[in-house]
């Protein structure tokens, strides 16, 4: 069996700062990491592989050349091989163009996939759209927000425990299928030295748009249905009173007075 | 036009079964398509031979102008044995009404469900000119395949200019499927929607975890699709004098076309009210120290008649279930009162609760960003303050 895991390299956004004058992101000094939800997806794939060493786990990413480091981490964490598709023509791709490109990569590089995994969303864009769009393009059923998964004994279905608004539910989907991972029991692990060394012997293949069965008009900005027309800083929120140096009783008194004045008690 | 590559087709008949309009018939030698075809794409995505395709050109301004109407997917939830539209639908219809008026076009609500659907007149009272209703036994509970097929069928036939979804878990599951099937642009989690001078939908959304805002347009495809998180727009009071118009929209669905099935439901133990709809929330963060201190927070929530919620940090620590998580990767809330206890207020948390009417914050760190938006912020130790606060509130 083959499991493809679609991953994205993202900026560590908790550290992102915005230039107040230009409203643009200050990218200097911002580290790039493997999107945490993609890492959970990879962890699910590795757990499935632990139950069946015959499974091949392939990590796939679309991104700039430096996204190689995110794929290297996937190899360290247990992926068998990785594919990076990188091309200047991909610039400006919206979720549709990204999904179309990744679907083409999967068809070409992992044609025997039984399961496609993705993170539930990337922490920079937060759209949660690329996974379902890949599933629709490839004609796969999908299950979102997975926290646990296993194959059914006959290997025809994947059984997924997933987050829903009222708690959890267990769903089965026919294979091949796409499953997106939430946090759940999956872990972000530190690879061991042996893992790091093993990763260097694994294949990290780099391909470009020319390797894909897509026309130029389907790539990047040209192939995108949405376009960003303006970027601006969010309106600063103004706070009210900040009280410092009170003892706990005084602080409690101030809060109680506020709640009373606003008629919450 | 639906293109059929006859020498690739093996006459398996899946396309015939998948067509919501019964427009495809599989004969002994080849399949044929009649005029009922709306190019909704259901058959293309099921064909195992990839023998079907739809050629879609990018539309000219004249063609774009032929797409008319603001449509809202009216997601329903089960309540006391009935399926009724959920609150975010009323919020979307209220704002959708403004967009429709600006365009001079009608506002429609699309409902998918089974015989338990009820309370649909409320959609018209909330601003819709008309309700399109698909009733089918297979639409009684949400499935990606069933809902994608039904909604794509409605959209392909009715050709709206704008299509809005609530960014609920199911809305975020459905919207990208429908958009991909119909080859449409889609913008997630919009916090602003407006119509520009050319009649285009301008979609504003936070990016990079809320550090920056982006305005996005969808120049070539119709409908222009967007999802909006609950509590971003507020719902107007329903106007019961508005006329009610509900139109049935028949769809064919087969059980075999739904490729997922629910095996088991596991409701969370600590699940009262949906935090999305709570009027008062008391929310805990890592600054609470340890899980046993959550008891104080819970007691404050009960005293105020509200619910417990929390930050991503304590969900990841396993203190509370994900159903109670506020923020960008959890739920967007907009209560009347939000009490943040030991929450520093990372930008991802703030975007999930900043539409709260009043915000109270308790945090040890005087530089915590939560103080920038709190109506009243107290710098101090929640463990020491909460017991005193509970005493004070008791003695009233």
CSV table of N, CA, C and O in Angstrom, one decimal, chain A residues 142-148 159-172, chain B residues 141-144 170 173 260-268 322:
chain,number,residue,atom,x,y,z
A,142,UNK,N,-13.8,12.0,1.3
A,142,UNK,CA,-12.9,12.7,2.3
A,142,UNK,C,-13.4,12.6,3.7
A,142,UNK,O,-14.6,12.5,3.9
A,143,UNK,N,-12.5,12.6,4.7
A,143,UNK,CA,-12.9,12.7,6.1
A,143,UNK,C,-12.0,13.8,6.7
A,143,UNK,O,-10.8,13.6,6.6
A,144,UNK,N,-12.6,14.8,7.3
A,144,UNK,CA,-11.8,15.9,7.8
A,144,UNK,C,-11.7,15.7,9.3
A,144,UNK,O,-12.5,15.1,10.0
A,145,UNK,N,-10.7,16.4,9.9
A,145,UNK,CA,-10.5,16.6,11.4
A,145,UNK,C,-10.2,15.2,12.1
A,145,UNK,O,-10.8,15.0,13.1
A,146,UNK,N,-9.4,14.4,11.5
A,146,UNK,CA,-9.2,13.0,12.1
A,146,UNK,C,-8.2,13.1,13.3
A,146,UNK,O,-7.3,13.9,13.3
A,147,UNK,N,-8.5,12.3,14.3
A,147,UNK,CA,-7.6,12.2,15.4
A,147,UNK,C,-7.1,10.8,15.6
A,147,UNK,O,-6.1,10.6,16.3
A,148,UNK,N,-7.7,9.8,15.0
A,148,UNK,CA,-7.2,8.4,15.0
A,148,UNK,C,-7.6,7.8,13.7
A,148,UNK,O,-8.7,8.1,13.2
A,159,UNK,N,-10.9,3.5,8.7
A,159,UNK,CA,-11.9,3.9,9.8
A,159,UNK,C,-11.2,5.1,10.6
A,159,UNK,O,-10.1,5.0,11.0
A,160,UNK,N,-12.0,6.1,10.7
A,160,UNK,CA,-11.4,7.4,11.2
A,160,UNK,C,-12.2,7.9,12.4
A,160,UNK,O,-13.4,8.0,12.3
A,161,UNK,N,-11.6,8.2,13.5
A,161,UNK,CA,-12.2,8.9,14.6
A,161,UNK,C,-11.9,10.4,14.4
A,161,UNK,O,-10.8,10.7,14.2
A,162,UNK,N,-13.0,11.2,14.3
A,162,UNK,CA,-12.7,12.6,14.0
A,162,UNK,C,-13.5,13.5,14.9
A,162,UNK,O,-14.4,13.1,15.6
A,163,UNK,N,-13.0,14.8,14.9
A,163,UNK,CA,-13.6,15.8,15.8
A,163,UNK,C,-14.9,16.3,15.1
A,163,UNK,O,-14.9,16.6,13.9
A,164,UNK,N,-16.0,16.3,15.8
A,164,UNK,CA,-17.2,17.0,15.3
A,164,UNK,C,-17.6,18.0,16.4
A,164,UNK,O,-17.1,18.0,17.5
A,165,UNK,N,-18.6,18.8,16.2
A,165,UNK,CA,-19.0,19.8,17.1
A,165,UNK,C,-19.4,19.3,18.5
A,165,UNK,O,-19.3,19.9,19.5
A,166,UNK,N,-20.1,18.1,18.4
A,166,UNK,CA,-20.6,17.6,19.7
A,166,UNK,C,-19.6,16.7,20.4
A,166,UNK,O,-19.9,16.1,21.4
A,167,UNK,N,-18.4,16.5,19.8
A,167,UNK,CA,-17.4,15.6,20.4
A,167,UNK,C,-16.6,14.9,19.3
A,167,UNK,O,-15.9,15.5,18.6
A,168,UNK,N,-16.9,13.6,19.3
A,168,UNK,CA,-16.2,12.8,18.2
A,168,UNK,C,-17.2,11.9,17.5
A,168,UNK,O,-18.2,11.6,18.1
A,169,UNK,N,-16.8,11.4,16.3
A,169,UNK,CA,-17.6,10.4,15.7
A,169,UNK,C,-16.6,9.5,14.9
A,169,UNK,O,-15.5,9.9,14.6
A,170,UNK,N,-17.0,8.2,14.7
A,170,UNK,CA,-16.2,7.3,13.9
A,170,UNK,C,-16.8,7.1,12.6
A,170,UNK,O,-18.0,6.8,12.5
A,171,UNK,N,-16.0,7.3,11.5
A,171,UNK,CA,-16.6,7.3,10.2
A,171,UNK,C,-15.7,6.3,9.4
A,171,UNK,O,-14.5,6.2,9.6
A,172,UNK,N,-16.3,5.6,8.5
A,172,UNK,CA,-15.5,4.8,7.5
A,172,UNK,C,-15.7,5.3,6.1
A,172,UNK,O,-16.8,5.7,5.7
B,141,UNK,N,-28.8,13.5,7.2
B,141,UNK,CA,-27.6,13.8,8.0
B,141,UNK,C,-26.5,14.2,7.0
B,141,UNK,O,-26.4,13.7,5.9
B,142,UNK,N,-25.5,15.0,7.5
B,142,UNK,CA,-24.5,15.6,6.6
B,142,UNK,C,-23.6,14.5,6.1
B,142,UNK,O,-23.1,13.6,6.8
B,143,UNK,N,-23.4,14.4,4.8
B,143,UNK,CA,-22.3,13.6,4.2
B,143,UNK,C,-21.7,14.5,3.1
B,143,UNK,O,-22.4,15.2,2.4
B,144,UNK,N,-20.3,14.4,3.0
B,144,UNK,CA,-19.7,15.2,2.0
B,144,UNK,C,-20.2,14.9,0.6
B,144,UNK,O,-20.5,15.8,-0.2
B,170,UNK,N,-18.9,21.6,9.0
B,170,UNK,CA,-19.5,21.0,7.8
B,170,UNK,C,-19.4,22.0,6.6
B,170,UNK,O,-19.2,21.6,5.5
B,173,UNK,N,-16.1,21.7,5.1
B,173,UNK,CA,-16.0,20.5,4.5
B,173,UNK,C,-16.6,20.6,3.1
B,173,UNK,O,-16.1,20.1,2.1
B,260,UNK,N,-18.9,7.4,2.5
B,260,UNK,CA,-18.6,7.4,3.9
B,260,UNK,C,-19.8,6.9,4.7
B,260,UNK,O,-20.9,7.1,4.3
B,261,UNK,N,-19.5,6.3,5.8
B,261,UNK,CA,-20.7,6.0,6.7
B,261,UNK,C,-20.2,6.1,8.1
B,261,UNK,O,-19.1,5.9,8.5
B,262,UNK,N,-21.2,6.6,8.9
B,262,UNK,CA,-20.9,6.8,10.4
B,262,UNK,C,-21.1,5.5,11.1
B,262,UNK,O,-22.1,4.8,10.9
B,263,UNK,N,-20.0,5.1,11.8
B,263,UNK,CA,-20.0,3.9,12.6
B,263,UNK,C,-20.4,4.1,14.0
B,263,UNK,O,-21.1,3.2,14.6
B,264,UNK,N,-20.0,5.2,14.6
B,264,UNK,CA,-20.2,5.4,16.0
B,264,UNK,C,-20.2,6.9,16.3
B,264,UNK,O,-19.4,7.7,15.7
B,265,UNK,N,-21.1,7.3,17.3
B,265,UNK,CA,-21.0,8.7,17.7
B,265,UNK,C,-20.5,8.8,19.1
B,265,UNK,O,-21.0,8.0,20.0
B,266,UNK,N,-19.6,9.7,19.4
B,266,UNK,CA,-19.0,9.7,20.8
B,266,UNK,C,-19.1,11.2,21.3
B,266,UNK,O,-18.1,11.9,21.2
B,267,UNK,N,-20.2,11.5,21.9
B,267,UNK,CA,-20.4,12.9,22.4
B,267,UNK,C,-19.4,13.2,23.5
B,267,UNK,O,-19.1,12.3,24.3
B,268,UNK,N,-18.9,14.4,23.5
B,268,UNK,CA,-17.9,14.8,24.6
B,268,UNK,C,-18.7,14.8,25.9
B,268,UNK,O,-19.8,15.2,26.0
B,322,UNK,N,-11.6,19.6,22.6
B,322,UNK,CA,-11.4,20.5,21.4
B,322,UNK,C,-12.7,21.3,21.2
B,322,UNK,O,-12.7,22.3,20.6
